[in-house]
Coordinates of C-alpha atoms in Angstrom, one line a residue:
Chain R
M1 CA -0.2 0.0 0.2
S2 CA 1.1 3.8 -1.0
A3 CA 1.3 6.3 1.6
P4 CA -1.4 8.1 3.3
A5 CA -1.8 11.1 1.2
V6 CA -1.6 12.5 4.5
R7 CA -1.2 11.7 7.4
L8 CA -2.0 13.2 11.5
R9 CA -0.5 11.9 14.6
G10 CA -0.7 13.7 18.0
V11 CA -2.9 16.4 16.5
S12 CA -3.8 18.6 19.2
T13 CA -5.2 22.0 19.1
R14 CA -6.3 24.5 21.8
F15 CA -8.0 28.1 21.3
G16 CA -7.2 29.6 24.2
E17 CA -8.4 27.2 27.6
R18 CA -10.3 25.5 25.4
V19 CA -9.2 22.2 24.1
I20 CA -10.6 21.2 19.9
H21 CA -8.0 18.2 19.3
H22 CA -6.6 15.8 21.6
Q23 CA -3.9 12.8 20.3
L24 CA -5.9 13.4 17.1
D25 CA -4.8 10.6 14.5
L26 CA -6.0 9.9 11.1
D27 CA -4.9 8.8 7.4
V28 CA -6.6 9.8 4.2
Q29 CA -5.8 6.8 1.4
Q30 CA -4.0 7.6 -2.0
G31 CA -7.4 8.1 -3.9
E32 CA -10.0 7.8 -1.5
V33 CA -12.5 10.0 -0.3
L34 CA -12.9 10.6 2.8
A35 CA -15.8 12.9 4.8
L36 CA -14.8 14.9 8.3
V37 CA -18.3 14.3 9.8
G38 CA -19.2 15.7 13.9
A39 CA -21.1 18.3 15.5
S40 CA -21.4 22.0 14.6
G41 CA -17.5 22.9 16.8
C42 CA -16.0 20.1 17.0
G43 CA -12.7 21.3 15.1
K44 CA -13.6 19.5 12.1
T45 CA -12.3 22.8 9.6
T46 CA -10.2 23.7 12.1
L47 CA -8.2 20.1 11.3
L48 CA -9.1 20.9 7.5
R49 CA -7.2 24.6 7.5
H50 CA -4.3 22.0 9.4
M51 CA -3.8 20.1 6.5
I52 CA -4.2 23.3 4.1
G53 CA -1.3 24.4 6.1
L54 CA -3.4 28.0 7.0
T55 CA -2.8 26.7 10.3
Q56 CA -0.9 25.3 12.9
P57 CA -1.7 22.5 15.7
A58 CA -0.4 23.1 18.8
A59 CA 1.8 19.7 19.1
G60 CA 1.9 16.5 16.8
V61 CA 3.0 16.0 12.8
V62 CA 0.6 17.0 9.8
E63 CA 1.9 15.5 6.7
V64 CA 0.4 16.0 3.1
L65 CA 1.6 13.9 0.1
G66 CA 4.3 13.1 2.7
V67 CA 5.3 16.5 3.4
R68 CA 5.5 17.9 6.6
V69 CA 3.0 21.0 6.4
S70 CA 4.9 24.4 8.6
P71 CA 3.1 27.1 8.0
E72 CA 6.7 29.1 8.2
Q73 CA 8.1 27.4 5.8
F74 CA 5.5 29.8 3.2
L75 CA 7.1 30.0 -0.1
A76 CA 10.0 26.6 0.8
Q77 CA 6.4 24.8 0.2
R78 CA 4.7 26.3 -2.5
G79 CA 5.2 23.5 -4.5
L80 CA 3.2 21.1 -2.2
R81 CA 0.6 23.6 -1.9
Q82 CA 0.1 24.2 -5.6
R83 CA 0.0 19.7 -5.6
C84 CA -3.5 20.3 -3.9
G85 CA -6.9 22.3 -4.3
V86 CA -9.0 23.6 -1.6
L87 CA -12.8 24.8 -2.5
F88 CA -13.8 26.8 0.6
Q89 CA -16.8 27.0 2.4
S90 CA -18.3 30.4 0.7
G91 CA -16.4 29.9 -2.7
A92 CA -13.3 32.9 -1.7
L93 CA -13.7 33.9 -5.0
F94 CA -11.4 36.9 -5.6
S95 CA -14.4 40.0 -5.6
A96 CA -11.8 42.1 -7.8
L97 CA -11.3 39.4 -10.7
S98 CA -13.7 38.1 -13.5
V99 CA -14.9 34.4 -13.3
L100 CA -12.2 33.6 -15.7
E101 CA -9.5 35.5 -13.6
N102 CA -10.4 33.9 -11.1
V103 CA -9.6 30.3 -12.5
A104 CA -7.0 31.6 -14.3
L105 CA -5.0 33.3 -11.7
P106 CA -3.0 29.5 -10.4
L107 CA -2.3 28.8 -13.5
L108 CA -0.6 32.5 -14.5
E109 CA 1.0 32.2 -10.7
R110 CA 2.4 29.1 -11.4
G111 CA 5.1 30.0 -13.8
G112 CA 5.9 28.9 -17.3
L113 CA 2.1 28.7 -18.7
G114 CA 1.2 31.9 -21.6
R115 CA -1.5 34.0 -20.8
A116 CA -3.4 32.4 -23.5
D117 CA -2.8 29.3 -22.4
A118 CA -3.8 30.1 -19.0
A119 CA -7.3 30.9 -20.2
H120 CA -7.9 28.0 -22.9
I121 CA -7.1 26.1 -20.2
A122 CA -9.7 28.2 -17.3
R123 CA -11.9 27.6 -19.9
C124 CA -11.2 24.3 -20.3
K125 CA -12.1 23.9 -16.4
L126 CA -15.1 26.0 -16.5
A127 CA -16.9 23.9 -19.1
Q128 CA -16.2 20.5 -17.0
V129 CA -17.9 22.4 -14.0
G130 CA -20.7 23.2 -15.5
L131 CA -20.3 26.8 -16.0
A132 CA -21.3 29.2 -19.4
A133 CA -18.6 31.0 -21.2
E134 CA -20.0 33.6 -20.6
D135 CA -20.0 32.6 -17.5
G136 CA -16.3 33.4 -17.5
D137 CA -16.6 37.7 -18.3
K138 CA -18.9 37.5 -14.9
L139 CA -17.6 39.2 -12.2
P140 CA -18.3 36.9 -8.6
A141 CA -21.1 39.2 -7.1
Q142 CA -23.1 38.6 -10.0
L143 CA -23.4 34.4 -9.5
S144 CA -25.2 32.6 -7.7
G145 CA -24.4 30.8 -4.6
G146 CA -24.0 27.2 -7.1
M147 CA -22.7 28.8 -9.6
I148 CA -19.6 30.7 -7.2
K149 CA -19.7 26.8 -5.5
R150 CA -19.0 25.9 -9.5
A151 CA -16.7 28.4 -9.9
A152 CA -14.4 27.8 -7.2
L153 CA -14.1 24.3 -7.5
A154 CA -13.3 25.3 -11.5
R155 CA -10.2 27.1 -9.4
A156 CA -9.8 24.1 -7.0
L157 CA -9.2 21.7 -10.1
A158 CA -7.1 24.8 -12.5
L159 CA -3.9 22.8 -11.6
D160 CA -5.0 19.4 -11.7
P161 CA -4.5 18.5 -8.1
E162 CA -3.8 15.5 -6.9
L163 CA -5.6 16.4 -3.1
L164 CA -8.4 18.0 -3.3
F165 CA -9.7 19.6 0.0
L166 CA -13.3 20.5 0.3
D167 CA -14.6 22.7 2.5
E168 CA -18.7 22.1 3.2
P169 CA -19.5 21.4 -1.4
T170 CA -22.8 21.1 -0.8
A171 CA -24.2 23.3 1.6
G172 CA -26.3 26.0 0.6
L173 CA -27.4 24.3 -2.9
D174 CA -31.1 23.4 -3.3
P175 CA -31.3 19.2 -3.9
L176 CA -30.3 19.3 -7.4
G177 CA -27.9 21.3 -7.7
A178 CA -25.9 19.4 -5.1
Q179 CA -26.7 16.4 -6.9
A180 CA -25.6 17.3 -9.5
F181 CA -22.6 18.9 -7.9
V182 CA -21.8 15.5 -6.1
A183 CA -22.1 13.6 -9.6
L184 CA -19.3 16.4 -11.3
I185 CA -16.8 15.6 -8.2
A186 CA -17.5 12.1 -8.9
E187 CA -17.3 12.3 -12.3
L188 CA -13.5 13.9 -12.2
R189 CA -13.2 11.4 -9.7
A190 CA -13.4 8.9 -12.5
L191 CA -11.2 10.7 -15.1
H192 CA -8.3 12.5 -12.7
G193 CA -8.0 10.1 -10.0
L194 CA -8.2 12.2 -7.2
T195 CA -8.2 12.0 -3.5
A196 CA -10.6 14.1 -1.6
V197 CA -10.8 15.1 1.8
M198 CA -14.2 17.6 3.0
V199 CA -15.9 18.1 5.7
T200 CA -19.5 17.9 5.8
H201 CA -23.0 18.4 7.8
E202 CA -24.6 16.4 4.5
L203 CA -23.4 12.9 4.1
E204 CA -27.0 11.2 2.8
R205 CA -26.2 13.7 -0.2
V206 CA -22.7 13.2 0.0
A207 CA -22.9 9.4 0.3
P208 CA -22.3 8.5 -3.3
L209 CA -19.0 9.9 -3.5
L210 CA -17.6 8.2 0.2
D211 CA -15.0 5.5 0.6
R212 CA -14.5 6.6 4.2
V213 CA -16.7 7.9 7.2
A214 CA -14.3 9.5 9.7
V215 CA -16.4 11.1 12.7
L216 CA -14.8 13.5 15.0
A217 CA -15.9 13.6 18.7
D218 CA -14.5 14.0 22.8
R219 CA -11.6 15.6 20.2
R220 CA -10.5 12.8 18.2
V221 CA -11.1 10.3 15.8
V222 CA -14.1 8.1 17.5
A223 CA -14.8 6.0 13.9
I224 CA -13.8 5.8 10.8
G225 CA -14.4 3.4 7.7
P226 CA -17.2 3.0 5.6
L227 CA -20.1 4.7 5.8
A228 CA -22.6 1.7 6.9
A229 CA -19.7 0.3 9.2
V230 CA -19.7 3.7 11.1
R231 CA -23.3 3.8 11.5
R232 CA -23.0 0.6 13.5
A233 CA -20.7 1.6 15.5
D234 CA -21.5 2.0 19.3
H235 CA -20.6 5.9 20.6
P236 CA -23.5 7.7 21.9
F237 CA -22.7 10.2 19.8
I238 CA -22.8 8.6 16.1
Q239 CA -26.0 6.7 17.0
A240 CA -27.4 10.1 18.3
Y241 CA -25.5 12.1 15.2
F242 CA -27.6 9.3 12.5
A243 CA -30.4 8.5 14.4
A244 CA -30.8 12.9 14.2
H245 CA -30.3 12.6 9.9
D246 CA -33.0 9.4 8.7
P247 CA -35.4 9.9 12.0
Q248 CA -38.1 7.0 9.4
G249 CA -34.9 5.4 10.9
E250 CA -34.1 3.5 7.1
N251 CA -31.2 1.7 6.8
H252 CA -30.8 1.9 10.8
G253 CA -27.7 -1.3 10.9
K254 CA -28.6 -2.3 15.0
Chain B
M1 CA -0.7 5.3 -13.0
N2 CA 0.4 6.6 -8.7
P3 CA 1.3 10.5 -8.9
T4 CA 3.8 10.0 -6.6
F5 CA 5.9 7.3 -8.7
A6 CA 5.8 9.4 -11.9
A7 CA 8.2 8.7 -14.1
S8 CA 9.6 11.5 -16.5
P9 CA 8.1 11.9 -19.7
T10 CA 9.8 10.1 -22.5
L11 CA 8.8 10.0 -26.3
R12 CA 9.7 6.4 -28.2
L13 CA 9.7 5.3 -31.7
S14 CA 8.3 1.6 -32.3
A15 CA 10.0 -0.3 -34.8
D16 CA 6.8 0.1 -37.0
G17 CA 7.0 3.9 -36.7
E18 CA 3.9 4.6 -34.4
V19 CA 5.1 7.1 -31.7
Q20 CA 4.6 6.3 -28.2
L21 CA 4.2 8.4 -25.8
A22 CA 4.9 7.5 -21.8
G23 CA 5.9 8.8 -18.3
S24 CA 4.2 11.6 -16.8
W25 CA 3.1 14.4 -20.0
T26 CA 1.9 16.5 -17.3
F27 CA 2.8 20.3 -16.2
A28 CA 4.8 18.5 -13.3
G29 CA 7.1 16.1 -15.8
L30 CA 7.6 18.5 -19.4
R31 CA 8.9 21.8 -17.3
D32 CA 12.1 19.8 -16.9
H33 CA 12.1 18.7 -20.4
A34 CA 11.3 22.1 -22.1
G35 CA 13.2 19.4 -25.3
L36 CA 9.9 17.5 -25.9
R37 CA 7.9 19.3 -27.2
A38 CA 10.0 19.8 -29.6
A39 CA 10.6 16.4 -31.0
V40 CA 6.6 16.1 -30.7
R41 CA 6.6 19.4 -33.1
A42 CA 9.5 17.6 -34.7
Q43 CA 7.3 14.5 -35.9
S44 CA 4.2 14.5 -38.1
P45 CA 0.7 14.7 -37.3
Q46 CA 0.0 12.3 -39.7
A47 CA 1.4 9.4 -38.2
R48 CA 0.0 6.8 -35.9
W49 CA 0.2 8.1 -31.8
D50 CA -0.3 6.4 -29.2
V51 CA -0.5 7.9 -25.2
S52 CA -2.3 5.3 -23.5
H53 CA 0.7 4.6 -21.3
A54 CA 0.7 8.4 -20.9
E55 CA 0.0 10.3 -17.5
L56 CA -1.5 13.7 -19.2
D57 CA -2.7 16.7 -17.3
A58 CA -4.5 20.0 -19.0
V59 CA -1.5 21.1 -19.5
G60 CA 0.0 18.6 -21.4
A61 CA -3.5 17.7 -23.1
L62 CA -3.1 21.6 -24.5
W63 CA 0.7 21.4 -25.2
L64 CA 0.7 18.2 -26.8
W65 CA -2.9 19.3 -29.1
Q66 CA -0.6 22.9 -29.8
D67 CA 2.5 20.2 -30.9
W68 CA -0.1 19.2 -32.9
Q69 CA -0.7 22.4 -35.2
G70 CA -4.8 21.8 -33.6
Q71 CA -5.7 18.9 -34.2
L72 CA -5.8 14.9 -32.8
P73 CA -4.2 12.4 -35.0
A74 CA -6.0 9.9 -37.0
A75 CA -4.4 6.9 -35.4
L76 CA -4.5 7.5 -32.5
R77 CA -4.5 5.5 -29.2
A78 CA -5.6 7.1 -26.3
T79 CA -7.8 6.0 -23.3
E80 CA -10.7 7.8 -22.6
A81 CA -10.2 9.8 -20.3
Q82 CA -7.7 11.4 -22.2
R83 CA -10.1 11.9 -25.5
T84 CA -12.4 13.7 -22.3
L85 CA -9.5 16.2 -21.8
W86 CA -9.4 16.6 -25.5
R87 CA -12.4 17.2 -26.1
D88 CA -12.9 19.6 -23.4
L89 CA -10.2 21.4 -25.1
V90 CA -11.5 21.7 -28.3
A91 CA -14.6 23.1 -26.8
A92 CA -13.1 25.4 -24.9
Q93 CA -11.1 27.1 -27.9
A94 CA -10.6 31.0 -27.2
P95 CA -13.7 32.7 -29.5
A96 CA -12.2 34.2 -32.2
P97 CA -12.0 38.2 -31.8
T98 CA -14.6 40.5 -32.2
P99 CA -13.0 43.3 -34.6
I100 CA -13.0 46.6 -32.4
R101 CA -14.7 49.6 -34.4
R102 CA -13.2 53.0 -34.1
D103 CA -15.8 55.5 -33.0
A104 CA -15.0 59.2 -33.6
L105 CA -17.1 60.5 -30.9
A106 CA -15.8 58.1 -28.4
P107 CA -14.3 61.3 -26.9
L108 CA -17.5 63.1 -26.6
R109 CA -19.4 60.0 -25.7
A110 CA -17.2 59.8 -22.7
V111 CA -17.8 63.8 -21.4
G112 CA -21.0 62.9 -21.9
R113 CA -21.3 59.8 -20.0
G114 CA -18.8 61.6 -16.7
A115 CA -21.2 64.7 -17.3
L116 CA -24.7 62.0 -16.7
A117 CA -22.6 59.8 -13.8
L118 CA -21.8 63.2 -12.0
L119 CA -25.2 63.9 -12.6
T120 CA -26.6 60.8 -10.8
Q121 CA -24.9 61.3 -7.9
A122 CA -25.2 64.4 -7.4
Q123 CA -29.2 63.1 -7.6
L124 CA -28.7 60.3 -5.1
V125 CA -26.9 62.3 -2.4
C126 CA -29.9 64.8 -2.7
M127 CA -32.0 61.7 -2.2
L128 CA -30.1 61.3 0.8
W129 CA -30.5 64.4 1.7
G130 CA -34.2 64.2 1.3
R131 CA -34.3 60.6 3.4
L132 CA -32.6 62.0 6.4
L133 CA -34.7 65.6 6.5
L134 CA -37.3 62.7 7.0
A135 CA -35.8 61.2 9.4
S136 CA -36.0 63.8 11.7
L137 CA -39.0 64.8 10.8
H138 CA -39.9 61.3 12.2
L139 CA -37.9 61.9 15.0
L140 CA -40.0 65.0 16.1
R141 CA -42.7 63.2 16.9
H142 CA -41.2 60.0 17.6
P143 CA -38.6 61.0 20.2
S144 CA -38.3 57.5 21.5
A145 CA -36.9 56.3 18.6
L146 CA -34.1 59.0 18.3
P147 CA -30.6 56.6 18.2
A148 CA -28.9 57.7 20.9
R149 CA -26.2 55.3 21.2
E150 CA -25.5 55.1 17.7
L151 CA -25.1 59.0 17.7
S152 CA -22.9 59.0 21.4
A153 CA -20.7 56.4 19.3
N154 CA -20.5 58.5 16.5
I155 CA -19.7 61.9 18.2
Y156 CA -17.4 60.4 20.3
H157 CA -14.9 58.3 17.3
A158 CA -15.7 61.6 14.9
G159 CA -14.8 64.1 17.6
V160 CA -13.3 63.1 21.3
S161 CA -10.9 60.6 19.2
A162 CA -9.8 63.9 16.6
L163 CA -8.8 66.0 19.7
G164 CA -5.3 64.7 19.5
I165 CA -4.5 65.6 15.8
T166 CA -7.2 68.6 14.8
A167 CA -4.4 70.4 18.0
L168 CA -1.3 68.9 16.5
V169 CA -2.2 70.8 12.8
G170 CA -4.0 73.7 14.2
L171 CA -0.9 74.5 16.4
L172 CA 1.4 74.0 13.9
I173 CA -0.2 75.8 11.0
G174 CA -1.0 78.6 13.8
V175 CA 2.7 78.2 14.8
V176 CA 3.6 78.5 10.4
L177 CA 1.7 81.5 9.6
S178 CA 2.2 83.6 12.0
Y179 CA 6.1 83.3 11.8
L180 CA 5.7 83.9 8.0
S181 CA 3.7 86.6 8.2
S182 CA 5.8 88.0 10.6
Q183 CA 8.8 88.7 8.6
Q184 CA 5.8 90.2 6.2
L185 CA 4.6 92.7 8.9
A186 CA 7.9 93.8 10.4
R187 CA 9.3 95.2 7.1
Y188 CA 6.4 97.8 7.5
G189 CA 6.3 98.3 11.3
A190 CA 3.0 96.9 11.2
N191 CA 4.0 94.5 14.2
V192 CA 0.5 94.6 15.9
L193 CA -1.0 93.9 13.2
I194 CA -0.7 89.9 13.5
V195 CA -3.2 90.0 15.3
D196 CA -6.0 90.9 13.1
L197 CA -4.7 88.7 10.3
L198 CA -4.8 85.6 13.0
G199 CA -8.0 86.5 14.1
I200 CA -9.7 86.2 11.2
S201 CA -8.1 84.0 8.9
I202 CA -8.5 81.3 11.7
L203 CA -11.5 82.1 13.0
R204 CA -13.6 81.9 9.7
E205 CA -11.1 80.1 7.4
L206 CA -8.5 78.3 8.6
G207 CA -10.0 76.6 11.3
P208 CA -13.1 75.0 10.4
L209 CA -11.5 74.2 6.1
L210 CA -8.5 72.6 8.6
A211 CA -10.9 70.2 11.0
A212 CA -13.6 69.4 8.1
I213 CA -10.2 68.3 5.8
L214 CA -9.4 66.1 8.6
V215 CA -12.4 64.5 9.3
A216 CA -13.5 63.6 5.9
G217 CA -10.2 62.1 5.7
R218 CA -11.0 59.8 9.0
S219 CA -14.5 59.7 9.4
G220 CA -15.8 60.3 6.1
S221 CA -13.9 56.8 5.2
A222 CA -14.7 54.9 7.6
M223 CA -17.9 55.7 7.2
T224 CA -17.4 54.9 3.9
A225 CA -15.8 51.3 4.2
Q226 CA -18.5 51.0 7.1
L227 CA -21.2 51.1 5.5
G228 CA -20.1 49.4 1.7
T229 CA -18.5 46.2 4.6
M230 CA -22.4 46.1 5.9
K231 CA -23.9 46.4 1.7
L232 CA -21.5 43.6 1.3
N233 CA -22.0 41.4 4.2
Q234 CA -26.0 42.0 3.6
E235 CA -26.1 43.2 7.2
L236 CA -28.1 46.3 5.2
D237 CA -30.8 44.2 4.1
A238 CA -30.8 42.2 6.6
L239 CA -32.0 45.9 9.3
A240 CA -34.3 46.5 5.6
A241 CA -36.2 42.0 6.5
M242 CA -36.3 43.4 10.1
G243 CA -38.0 46.4 9.7
L244 CA -35.3 49.0 10.5
S245 CA -34.8 51.7 8.5
A246 CA -30.5 52.1 7.4
T247 CA -31.0 55.9 6.9
L248 CA -32.8 56.6 10.4
R249 CA -29.7 53.8 12.2
L250 CA -27.1 54.5 10.1
A251 CA -27.0 57.2 8.5
W252 CA -28.8 59.4 10.5
P253 CA -27.2 59.3 13.3
K254 CA -24.1 59.7 11.7
T255 CA -24.9 62.5 9.9
V256 CA -25.7 64.7 12.7
A257 CA -22.9 64.0 14.7
L258 CA -20.7 65.3 12.4
L259 CA -22.8 68.2 12.1
L260 CA -22.6 68.3 15.5
V261 CA -18.9 67.7 16.1
L262 CA -17.8 69.9 13.1
P263 CA -17.8 73.2 15.2
L264 CA -16.9 71.6 18.0
L265 CA -13.4 70.7 16.0
A266 CA -13.2 74.0 14.4
V267 CA -13.4 75.4 17.9
W268 CA -10.7 73.7 19.0
T269 CA -8.3 73.7 15.9
S270 CA -8.8 77.7 16.1
A271 CA -7.6 78.3 19.2
L272 CA -5.0 75.6 18.8
A273 CA -3.7 77.7 15.9
L274 CA -4.8 80.6 17.7
V275 CA -2.2 79.4 20.6
G276 CA 0.5 78.3 18.2
G277 CA 0.4 81.7 16.2
M278 CA 0.5 83.5 19.7
L279 CA 3.7 82.0 20.4
A280 CA 4.9 82.1 17.6
A281 CA 4.4 86.0 17.4
H282 CA 6.1 86.5 21.0
W283 CA 9.4 84.8 19.4
E284 CA 9.4 86.7 16.0
L285 CA 8.1 90.3 16.8
G286 CA 8.1 90.5 20.5
L287 CA 4.6 90.4 21.5
S288 CA 3.7 89.8 25.1
F289 CA 0.7 87.2 25.7
G290 CA -0.9 90.2 27.5
Q291 CA -1.1 92.8 24.4
F292 CA -2.0 89.9 22.3
L293 CA -5.2 89.3 24.1
D294 CA -5.6 92.6 25.1
R295 CA -5.7 93.0 20.9
F296 CA -7.7 90.4 20.3
P297 CA -11.3 91.3 21.1
R298 CA -11.2 94.7 20.0
V299 CA -10.3 93.8 16.3
V300 CA -11.5 90.9 15.6
K301 CA -15.4 91.1 15.2
L302 CA -17.8 88.0 16.9
V303 CA -19.2 87.3 13.0
H304 CA -16.3 85.8 12.1
L305 CA -16.2 83.4 14.7
W306 CA -20.0 82.5 14.3
I307 CA -19.7 82.7 10.3
G308 CA -16.6 79.5 11.4
L309 CA -18.9 77.7 13.3
G310 CA -22.4 78.2 10.7
K311 CA -19.1 77.0 7.9
S312 CA -18.5 73.9 9.5
A313 CA -21.5 72.3 10.8
A314 CA -22.0 72.8 6.4
F315 CA -18.8 71.3 5.5
G316 CA -20.0 68.5 8.3
L317 CA -23.2 67.9 6.3
L318 CA -21.9 67.8 3.6
I319 CA -18.5 65.2 4.2
G320 CA -21.5 63.1 6.5
L321 CA -23.9 62.8 3.3
I322 CA -21.1 62.2 0.8
G323 CA -19.3 59.3 3.7
C324 CA -22.8 57.6 3.9
H325 CA -23.9 58.3 -0.2
F326 CA -20.8 56.2 -1.1
G327 CA -20.8 53.8 1.3
L328 CA -24.5 52.5 0.8
T329 CA -24.0 52.9 -2.9
A330 CA -20.5 51.0 -2.7
P331 CA -20.5 47.9 -5.8
P332 CA -20.3 45.0 -3.7
S333 CA -16.5 43.3 -4.4
S334 CA -13.5 44.5 -2.1
E335 CA -12.2 46.7 -5.5
G336 CA -15.3 48.7 -6.0
L337 CA -15.6 49.3 -2.4
G338 CA -11.7 50.4 -2.0
R339 CA -12.6 52.8 -5.4
A340 CA -15.8 54.3 -3.5
T341 CA -13.8 55.0 0.0
T342 CA -11.0 56.9 -2.3
R343 CA -14.1 58.9 -3.7
A344 CA -15.9 59.6 -0.7
V345 CA -12.6 61.1 0.2
V346 CA -12.2 63.2 -2.5
A347 CA -15.1 64.3 -3.0
A348 CA -15.9 65.7 0.4
I349 CA -12.6 67.5 0.2
T350 CA -13.4 69.1 -2.9
L351 CA -17.0 69.5 -2.1
V352 CA -16.0 70.9 1.4
I353 CA -13.3 73.8 -0.9
V354 CA -15.8 74.4 -2.8
A355 CA -18.2 75.4 -0.5
D356 CA -16.5 77.3 1.6
A357 CA -15.9 79.2 -1.6
L358 CA -19.9 79.7 -1.9
F359 CA -19.8 80.9 1.7
A360 CA -16.4 83.2 0.8
V361 CA -18.3 85.2 -1.7
L362 CA -21.7 84.9 0.2
F363 CA -20.2 86.9 3.6
S364 CA -17.4 89.2 2.4
I365 CA -20.3 91.5 3.1
T366 CA -19.3 90.9 7.0
L367 CA -15.0 91.9 5.8
R368 CA -15.5 95.6 4.8
P369 CA -14.2 98.1 7.2
R370 CA -16.1 99.4 10.6
P371 CA -17.2 103.3 9.5

């Protein structure tokens, strides 16, 4: 088995007095799609930010694609960051740039690519995520919520990343939009063999994509595995979480 | 095809003339093998090609496609995923550039558009002024709706926290003005006239103008930035949805706070400027503080102070109106907000000076010598 794409060992995070993670371990394998679930405020997004290298845990090791991430070596680790794509929760598109410029920006900043070529690839990425050619000239403020998510995904995919981080990819989308978005990621995954880590509250929507689910509770990962196995785990939070997810009790493995 | 163990890209001619690509034909792989693109171009697109063993990304696919002169080889072995990549690339070709039509009247049109935009802005400011008046009427009828906390907070931020900077600027300008004038007056032996000169110019012009310019830079820009961010954040929509008036809750207290605070700041700035002037007159002309303070009320009519106060109130109103207007109409983008803030400061300072010029003409009668 190849080395894990993301490896967390003994990660501890504190915000002042409040302990968010304590001695947390987590592996994300190459080629898998893993969902991080848990209660609001349990530190899912914080964990994702550690992996992206935006923040550093108080203790512990975060390795991404075999490299130990440290925000202090920001410039030295530029190459590592260019192998990862991030979809932020609210898109985080640059509001002063058009959609096409947003997608072309990482391509141009990486260097070695002409303006016309970068624009060509950016148009291609926009088409892949299902945006029309004329949407490329719009400003982010002129887009609907679903289109912003798609444009942000196109930007995250611009560099053909090996590893994709998705923060709440389906939040704020209508059921049809969410379904289309999940289908899109599934399609991209089939084509390019992506590894992806997503934080989500809408497990049932992204379920068809997932290989494994990791549940965060009690400041650590309390269960990890295929969705069906995690549902059966004997932990009060997990039982309550999935009971709330399908109140009809369907698929409730007991 | 595991990217972690990516092999460098290779191009090989098989025995039966097939061009075989292998390894990572990706941006990262090709960056270190620049010669390979030339090698691809050296082969004919009509040859038989096998790319199914190569790893392709969007950049690699684009470069291959370009080196094949914008078409796929007729005899191409590729995986379905690779063909999809090229299909997407071909579909995303740049649209033919639309020819630029020359318009001889373009400069004229630009002038017209600029004038219309200026008129629109003026109209919007007038509408805001009207809404503020209506809000004031509403407050007269419903005094309990007075946004007292907002008003006092704005008075504090625009006024009290500006005391230091206005004092410093006022004092220094007073010293400079007095020092330069003293040298001229001393040549004519008209030393004592420095009191008249400083009194009228500072109370009437410099105090109000300096205070207004500083406040426009400090508070006008802050208002635009705050209201613009609130608009960007949908906070203005949230207020409206709750039935709260943004005019009454945000624009009114800001504008009224400036209207109240600027006359006070002008008096403060003038006082400090006069102190500075008095000090410099003492050093330069040997005019004692007692002489200065004795002559001051006899030669400087009270009307100059009233004019200074009235002008300051008008300047405060203008700065508040402009700051709120640009904040409430800021475009919802980071760049637009930055531009709106700049415009607010420039427009506020320009309008303050234009208004000052108008007041100067309007009140010139008060400058006639006493009979």
